[in-house]
Coordinates of C-alpha atoms and ligand atoms in Angstrom, one line a residue:
M296 CA 0.0 0.0 0.0
S297 CA 1.4 3.4 -0.9
T298 CA 2.0 6.0 1.9
Q299 CA -0.6 8.2 0.2
R300 CA -3.3 5.5 0.4
L301 CA -2.4 4.7 4.0
L302 CA -2.8 8.3 5.0
H303 CA -6.2 8.5 3.2
G304 CA -7.4 5.5 5.2
V305 CA -6.3 7.0 8.5
C306 CA -8.1 10.3 7.7
L307 CA -11.4 8.4 6.9
A308 CA -11.2 6.5 10.2
V309 CA -10.6 9.8 12.1
V310 CA -13.6 11.5 10.4
A311 CA -15.8 8.5 11.1
L312 CA -14.9 8.5 14.8
A313 CA -15.5 12.2 15.0
L314 CA -18.9 11.9 13.4
A315 CA -19.9 9.0 15.7
A316 CA -19.0 11.2 18.7
C317 CA -21.1 14.2 17.8
G318 CA -23.7 13.0 15.3
D319 CA -26.3 11.4 17.7
N320 CA -28.9 14.1 18.5
T321 CA -31.7 11.6 19.2
Q322 CA -31.2 11.4 23.0
P323 CA -34.2 12.4 25.1
A324 CA -34.4 16.0 26.1
G325 CA -32.9 16.6 29.6
S326 CA -30.0 14.2 29.2
S327 CA -26.5 14.6 27.6
P328 CA -25.2 12.2 25.0
T329 CA -23.5 10.2 27.9
G330 CA -26.9 10.0 29.7
S331 CA -26.0 12.5 32.5
P332 CA -28.6 15.2 33.2
T333 CA -28.2 18.6 31.7
T334 CA -29.5 21.9 33.1
N335 CA -32.1 22.6 30.5
A336 CA -35.7 23.5 31.3
A337 CA -36.7 19.9 31.8
S338 CA -34.4 19.4 34.8
K339 CA -35.5 22.5 36.7
P340 CA -38.8 22.7 38.5
I341 CA -41.1 24.3 36.0
N342 CA -43.2 27.4 36.5
V343 CA -46.8 26.9 35.3
G344 CA -49.7 29.4 35.3
F345 CA -53.2 27.8 35.5
I346 CA -56.3 29.9 34.7
Q347 CA -59.5 28.3 36.1
T348 CA -63.1 29.1 35.1
G349 CA -64.3 29.7 38.7
S350 CA -66.0 27.6 41.3
E351 CA -69.4 27.0 39.8
S352 CA -69.8 23.2 40.6
A353 CA -68.6 20.2 42.5
W354 CA -67.0 19.1 39.2
R355 CA -65.0 22.3 39.3
A356 CA -63.9 21.8 42.9
A357 CA -62.6 18.3 42.0
N358 CA -60.8 19.7 39.0
T359 CA -59.1 22.5 41.0
N360 CA -58.0 19.9 43.7
S361 CA -56.6 17.6 41.0
V362 CA -54.6 20.5 39.5
K363 CA -53.3 21.8 42.8
S364 CA -52.4 18.5 44.3
E365 CA -50.7 17.2 41.2
A366 CA -48.5 20.3 40.9
E367 CA -47.5 20.0 44.5
K368 CA -46.7 16.3 44.1
R369 CA -44.4 17.1 41.2
G370 CA -42.7 20.1 42.7
I371 CA -44.1 22.3 40.0
K372 CA -44.4 26.0 40.9
L373 CA -48.0 26.8 40.2
N374 CA -49.6 30.2 39.8
F375 CA -53.3 29.4 40.1
I376 CA -55.6 32.2 39.0
S377 CA -59.4 31.8 39.1
G378 CA -61.4 33.6 36.5
E379 CA -64.3 33.8 39.0
G380 CA -66.8 33.3 36.2
S381 CA -65.5 36.3 34.2
V382 CA -64.0 36.0 30.7
D383 CA -62.4 39.5 31.3
K384 CA -60.7 38.2 34.4
Q385 CA -59.4 35.2 32.5
R386 CA -58.0 37.5 29.7
A387 CA -56.3 39.7 32.4
A388 CA -54.8 36.5 33.9
M389 CA -53.3 35.6 30.5
S390 CA -51.6 39.0 30.4
T391 CA -50.4 38.6 34.0
L392 CA -48.9 35.2 33.3
I393 CA -47.2 36.4 30.1
A394 CA -45.7 39.3 31.9
Q395 CA -44.4 36.9 34.6
G396 CA -42.8 34.8 31.9
V397 CA -44.0 31.4 33.2
D398 CA -42.8 28.3 31.3
V399 CA -46.3 27.1 30.4
I400 CA -49.8 28.4 30.6
I401 CA -52.8 26.1 31.1
L402 CA -56.1 27.8 30.2
D403 CA -59.5 26.4 31.1
P404 CA -61.6 28.8 29.0
L405 CA -65.0 30.0 30.1
Q406 CA -66.1 30.6 26.5
N407 CA -65.1 28.8 23.3
F408 CA -64.4 32.0 21.3
G409 CA -62.4 35.2 21.5
W410 CA -59.1 33.8 22.6
D411 CA -56.9 34.7 19.5
P412 CA -55.4 38.0 20.9
S413 CA -54.3 36.4 24.2
L414 CA -53.0 33.3 22.5
K415 CA -51.1 35.4 19.9
A416 CA -49.5 37.4 22.8
A417 CA -48.4 34.2 24.5
K418 CA -47.0 32.8 21.3
N419 CA -45.0 36.1 20.7
A420 CA -43.6 35.7 24.2
N421 CA -42.7 32.1 23.4
I422 CA -44.9 30.7 26.1
P423 CA -46.7 27.5 25.1
V424 CA -50.4 27.3 26.1
I425 CA -52.3 24.1 26.9
I426 CA -56.1 24.2 26.6
A427 CA -57.8 22.3 29.4
D428 CA -61.3 20.9 29.8
R429 CA -63.2 23.1 27.4
A430 CA -62.2 23.3 23.7
I431 CA -62.0 26.6 21.8
D432 CA -62.5 27.7 18.2
S433 CA -59.0 29.3 17.8
S434 CA -56.6 27.8 15.2
P435 CA -54.6 24.9 16.7
D436 CA -51.4 26.7 15.7
L437 CA -52.0 29.1 18.6
Y438 CA -51.8 26.4 21.3
V439 CA -50.0 23.2 22.0
C440 CA -52.8 20.8 22.8
F441 CA -56.2 20.2 24.2
I442 CA -56.8 17.9 27.1
G443 CA -60.3 17.2 28.3
S444 CA -63.6 15.7 27.3
N445 CA -65.6 15.2 24.1
F446 CA -68.7 17.2 25.1
D447 CA -70.5 16.5 21.8
E448 CA -70.2 12.8 22.4
E449 CA -71.4 13.2 26.0
G450 CA -74.6 15.0 24.8
Q451 CA -75.1 12.3 22.2
R452 CA -74.8 9.5 24.7
V453 CA -77.3 11.1 27.0
G454 CA -79.7 11.6 24.1
E455 CA -79.4 8.0 22.9
W456 CA -79.9 6.7 26.4
L457 CA -83.1 8.7 26.8
A458 CA -84.3 7.6 23.3
K459 CA -83.9 4.0 24.3
K460 CA -85.5 4.4 27.7
T461 CA -88.6 6.2 26.3
D462 CA -88.9 4.3 23.0
G463 CA -88.2 7.6 21.2
K464 CA -91.0 9.6 22.9
A465 CA -90.2 12.5 25.2
Q466 CA -91.1 16.1 25.8
I467 CA -87.8 17.5 27.2
V468 CA -87.0 20.6 29.1
E469 CA -83.3 21.5 28.9
I470 CA -81.2 23.3 31.6
E471 CA -78.2 24.6 29.8
G472 CA -74.7 25.3 31.1
Q473 CA -72.8 28.6 30.9
N474 CA -73.6 30.5 27.7
G475 CA -70.9 30.2 25.1
S476 CA -68.9 27.5 27.0
A477 CA -67.9 24.5 24.9
A478 CA -69.5 22.3 27.6
A479 CA -72.9 23.8 27.0
V480 CA -72.6 24.4 23.2
D481 CA -71.3 20.9 22.4
R482 CA -73.5 19.0 24.8
K483 CA -76.6 20.7 23.4
K484 CA -75.4 20.0 19.8
G485 CA -74.7 16.3 20.6
F486 CA -78.0 15.8 22.4
E487 CA -80.0 17.4 19.5
E488 CA -78.2 15.3 17.0
A489 CA -79.1 12.1 18.9
I490 CA -82.8 12.9 19.4
A491 CA -83.2 14.2 15.8
K492 CA -83.5 10.6 14.7
Y493 CA -86.7 10.3 16.8
P494 CA -89.7 12.3 15.7
G495 CA -91.4 11.7 19.0
M496 CA -88.6 13.5 21.0
K497 CA -88.7 17.3 21.3
V498 CA -87.0 19.9 23.4
I499 CA -89.9 22.1 24.5
A500 CA -88.0 24.7 26.6
S501 CA -84.3 25.6 27.2
K502 CA -82.7 28.0 29.7
S503 CA -79.3 28.5 31.2
G504 CA -78.7 27.5 34.8
E505 CA -75.0 28.5 34.6
F506 CA -73.9 25.0 35.8
E507 CA -74.9 26.0 39.3
T508 CA -77.2 24.0 41.6
A509 CA -79.2 27.1 42.9
Q510 CA -79.8 28.4 39.3
G511 CA -80.7 24.9 38.1
K512 CA -83.3 24.8 40.8
Q513 CA -84.7 28.2 39.8
V514 CA -84.9 27.3 36.2
M515 CA -86.7 24.1 37.0
E516 CA -89.2 26.0 39.3
A517 CA -90.0 28.3 36.4
F518 CA -90.5 25.4 34.0
L519 CA -92.8 23.6 36.5
K520 CA -94.9 26.8 36.9
N521 CA -95.3 27.3 33.1
P522 CA -98.7 26.0 31.9
D523 CA -97.3 25.6 28.4
L524 CA -94.9 23.0 29.7
K525 CA -97.4 20.8 31.5
G526 CA -96.7 17.9 29.0
M527 CA -92.9 17.7 29.9
T528 CA -91.7 14.2 30.6
A529 CA -87.9 14.6 30.9
V530 CA -85.2 17.0 32.1
F531 CA -81.9 17.2 30.3
A532 CA -79.4 19.2 32.5
H533 CA -76.0 20.0 31.1
N534 CA -74.4 19.1 34.4
D535 CA -75.2 17.1 37.6
D536 CA -75.2 20.2 39.9
M537 CA -78.1 21.7 37.9
A538 CA -79.8 18.3 37.7
L539 CA -79.6 18.0 41.5
G540 CA -81.1 21.5 41.8
A541 CA -83.9 20.4 39.5
I542 CA -84.6 17.3 41.6
Q543 CA -85.1 19.6 44.7
A544 CA -87.5 21.8 42.7
I545 CA -89.5 18.7 41.4
K546 CA -89.8 17.3 45.0
E547 CA -90.9 20.7 46.3
A548 CA -93.6 20.8 43.6
G549 CA -94.9 17.4 45.0
K550 CA -93.7 15.3 42.1
Q551 CA -91.3 12.3 42.0
P552 CA -88.0 13.0 40.2
G553 CA -86.8 9.9 38.3
K554 CA -90.4 8.7 37.9
D555 CA -92.9 11.4 37.1
L556 CA -90.0 13.2 35.2
L557 CA -86.9 11.4 33.9
I558 CA -83.7 13.2 34.9
V559 CA -80.6 12.9 32.7
S560 CA -77.4 14.9 32.8
V561 CA -73.6 14.9 32.5
D562 CA -70.6 14.7 35.0
G563 CA -71.0 11.5 37.0
E564 CA -70.7 13.3 40.3
K565 CA -71.0 11.1 43.4
A566 CA -74.2 12.9 44.6
M567 CA -75.8 12.3 41.2
V568 CA -74.8 8.7 41.0
Q569 CA -76.3 8.3 44.5
A570 CA -79.5 10.0 43.3
I571 CA -79.7 7.4 40.5
A572 CA -79.1 4.6 42.9
N573 CA -81.9 6.1 45.0
G574 CA -84.3 6.1 42.0
E575 CA -84.5 10.0 42.0
A576 CA -82.5 10.4 38.8
N577 CA -82.0 8.2 35.7
C578 CA -78.7 8.7 33.9
T579 CA -75.5 10.6 33.9
V580 CA -72.6 10.4 31.5
E581 CA -69.3 10.9 33.1
C582 CA -67.1 14.0 32.5
K583 CA -63.7 13.5 34.1
P584 CA -62.4 16.4 36.2
L585 CA -59.2 14.7 37.5
L586 CA -57.1 16.2 34.7
G587 CA -54.1 17.2 36.8
P588 CA -51.8 14.2 35.9
A589 CA -52.4 14.5 32.1
L590 CA -52.1 18.3 32.2
F591 CA -48.7 18.3 34.0
D592 CA -47.4 15.4 31.9
A593 CA -48.0 17.5 28.9
A594 CA -46.7 20.7 30.6
E595 CA -43.4 19.0 31.6
K596 CA -42.9 17.6 28.1
V597 CA -43.7 20.9 26.4
A598 CA -41.3 22.7 28.7
A599 CA -38.6 20.2 27.8
G600 CA -39.2 20.9 24.1
Q601 CA -40.9 17.5 23.5
K602 CA -43.9 16.9 21.3
V603 CA -47.3 16.1 22.8
E604 CA -50.5 14.7 21.3
A605 CA -52.7 17.5 19.9
K606 CA -56.0 16.2 21.3
Q607 CA -56.4 14.0 24.4
Y608 CA -59.9 13.0 25.3
S609 CA -60.8 11.3 28.6
K610 CA -62.4 7.9 28.6
E611 CA -65.8 8.2 30.2
E612 CA -68.5 5.9 31.6
L613 CA -72.3 6.1 31.8
F614 CA -74.2 5.5 35.0
D615 CA -77.8 4.4 35.3
S616 CA -79.9 2.1 37.5
S617 CA -77.9 -0.9 36.2
N618 CA -74.6 0.2 37.8
A619 CA -75.1 3.3 40.0
A620 CA -75.3 1.4 43.4
Q621 CA -72.0 -0.2 42.8
A622 CA -70.3 2.8 41.1
V623 CA -71.2 5.2 44.0
K624 CA -68.9 3.3 46.3
E625 CA -65.9 4.1 44.1
R626 CA -66.6 7.6 43.0
Q627 CA -63.9 10.1 44.1
Y628 CA -65.9 13.3 43.4
Ligands
AHR5 O1 -66.4 22.1 31.6 C1 -66.9 21.1 32.4 C2 -68.2 21.5 33.0 O2 -68.0 22.6 33.8 C3 -68.8 20.4 33.9 O3 -69.7 19.6 33.3 C4 -69.5 21.3 34.9 O4 -70.0 20.7 36.0 C5 -68.5 22.4 35.1 O5 -68.8 23.4 35.9

């Protein structure tokens, strides 16, 4: 072999070794090529801002507990801000968290529209936003992912259950959730889609009870007093708290909830599952509030520059007289 060819071979070997040493960029974020931890965002406790809707229901209380306890468990620094039922307060909270420069913002939006300016501001400040619980109509480019429930499907499942129970014949009064919230808009849509297949099923009155027990009761009292609604046979409430308020109103009017009037709703709260077991309500489709673990899994990944699934829906059950007595023993909220 000539000296020139030998030198060429040595050079190739050196280049190959050098490439092998610096060419592997597939290691997980947060570790060096040798596997030892680095000091990037993933290895520091992250700073998360969480914007809650308010405290309208037992579901919301369980959701807040799940978020706070999970953050504490993981050593995440949490700036929890309640919108107290006001979209303006939620928008102001977005501005506050952007100014603070948190690592990730988690937003549980009261309304499903009007979020573009806040989301654009977060994007300009390089702060990723995770949408929790209630979906929004903004372009998915403006936020990282959505984690919550499929409200449309929840409404459909309630509608289908009622159709089966009544052989497709029901005069329904509807107690809606917060105006403009995805939980109210999509549950209504899903329910209407399901009952549209049955000409004998009709929604004869609808009014918002704002997802609150007291307001659900007031709406039901007004329905019961309205002579035009004498023929009602079923109540569809967009959440369990309002259904429980409606049950009180029906009892006070001297009627039997669950028998004289069928009661169906969404959430799967322990008190509602108990009411079904007692025969005072008929069906609830679960909506999972315990989102803390999934939200912070996503927040930690995003802060570490990793990809997350764009849409993550919870798996949810349906409770009726067939399983309520057993299920109530295991319900956590
Ligand atoms: O967004 C989820 C809904 O909001 C729940 O069904 C309701 O109980 C809550 O207040």
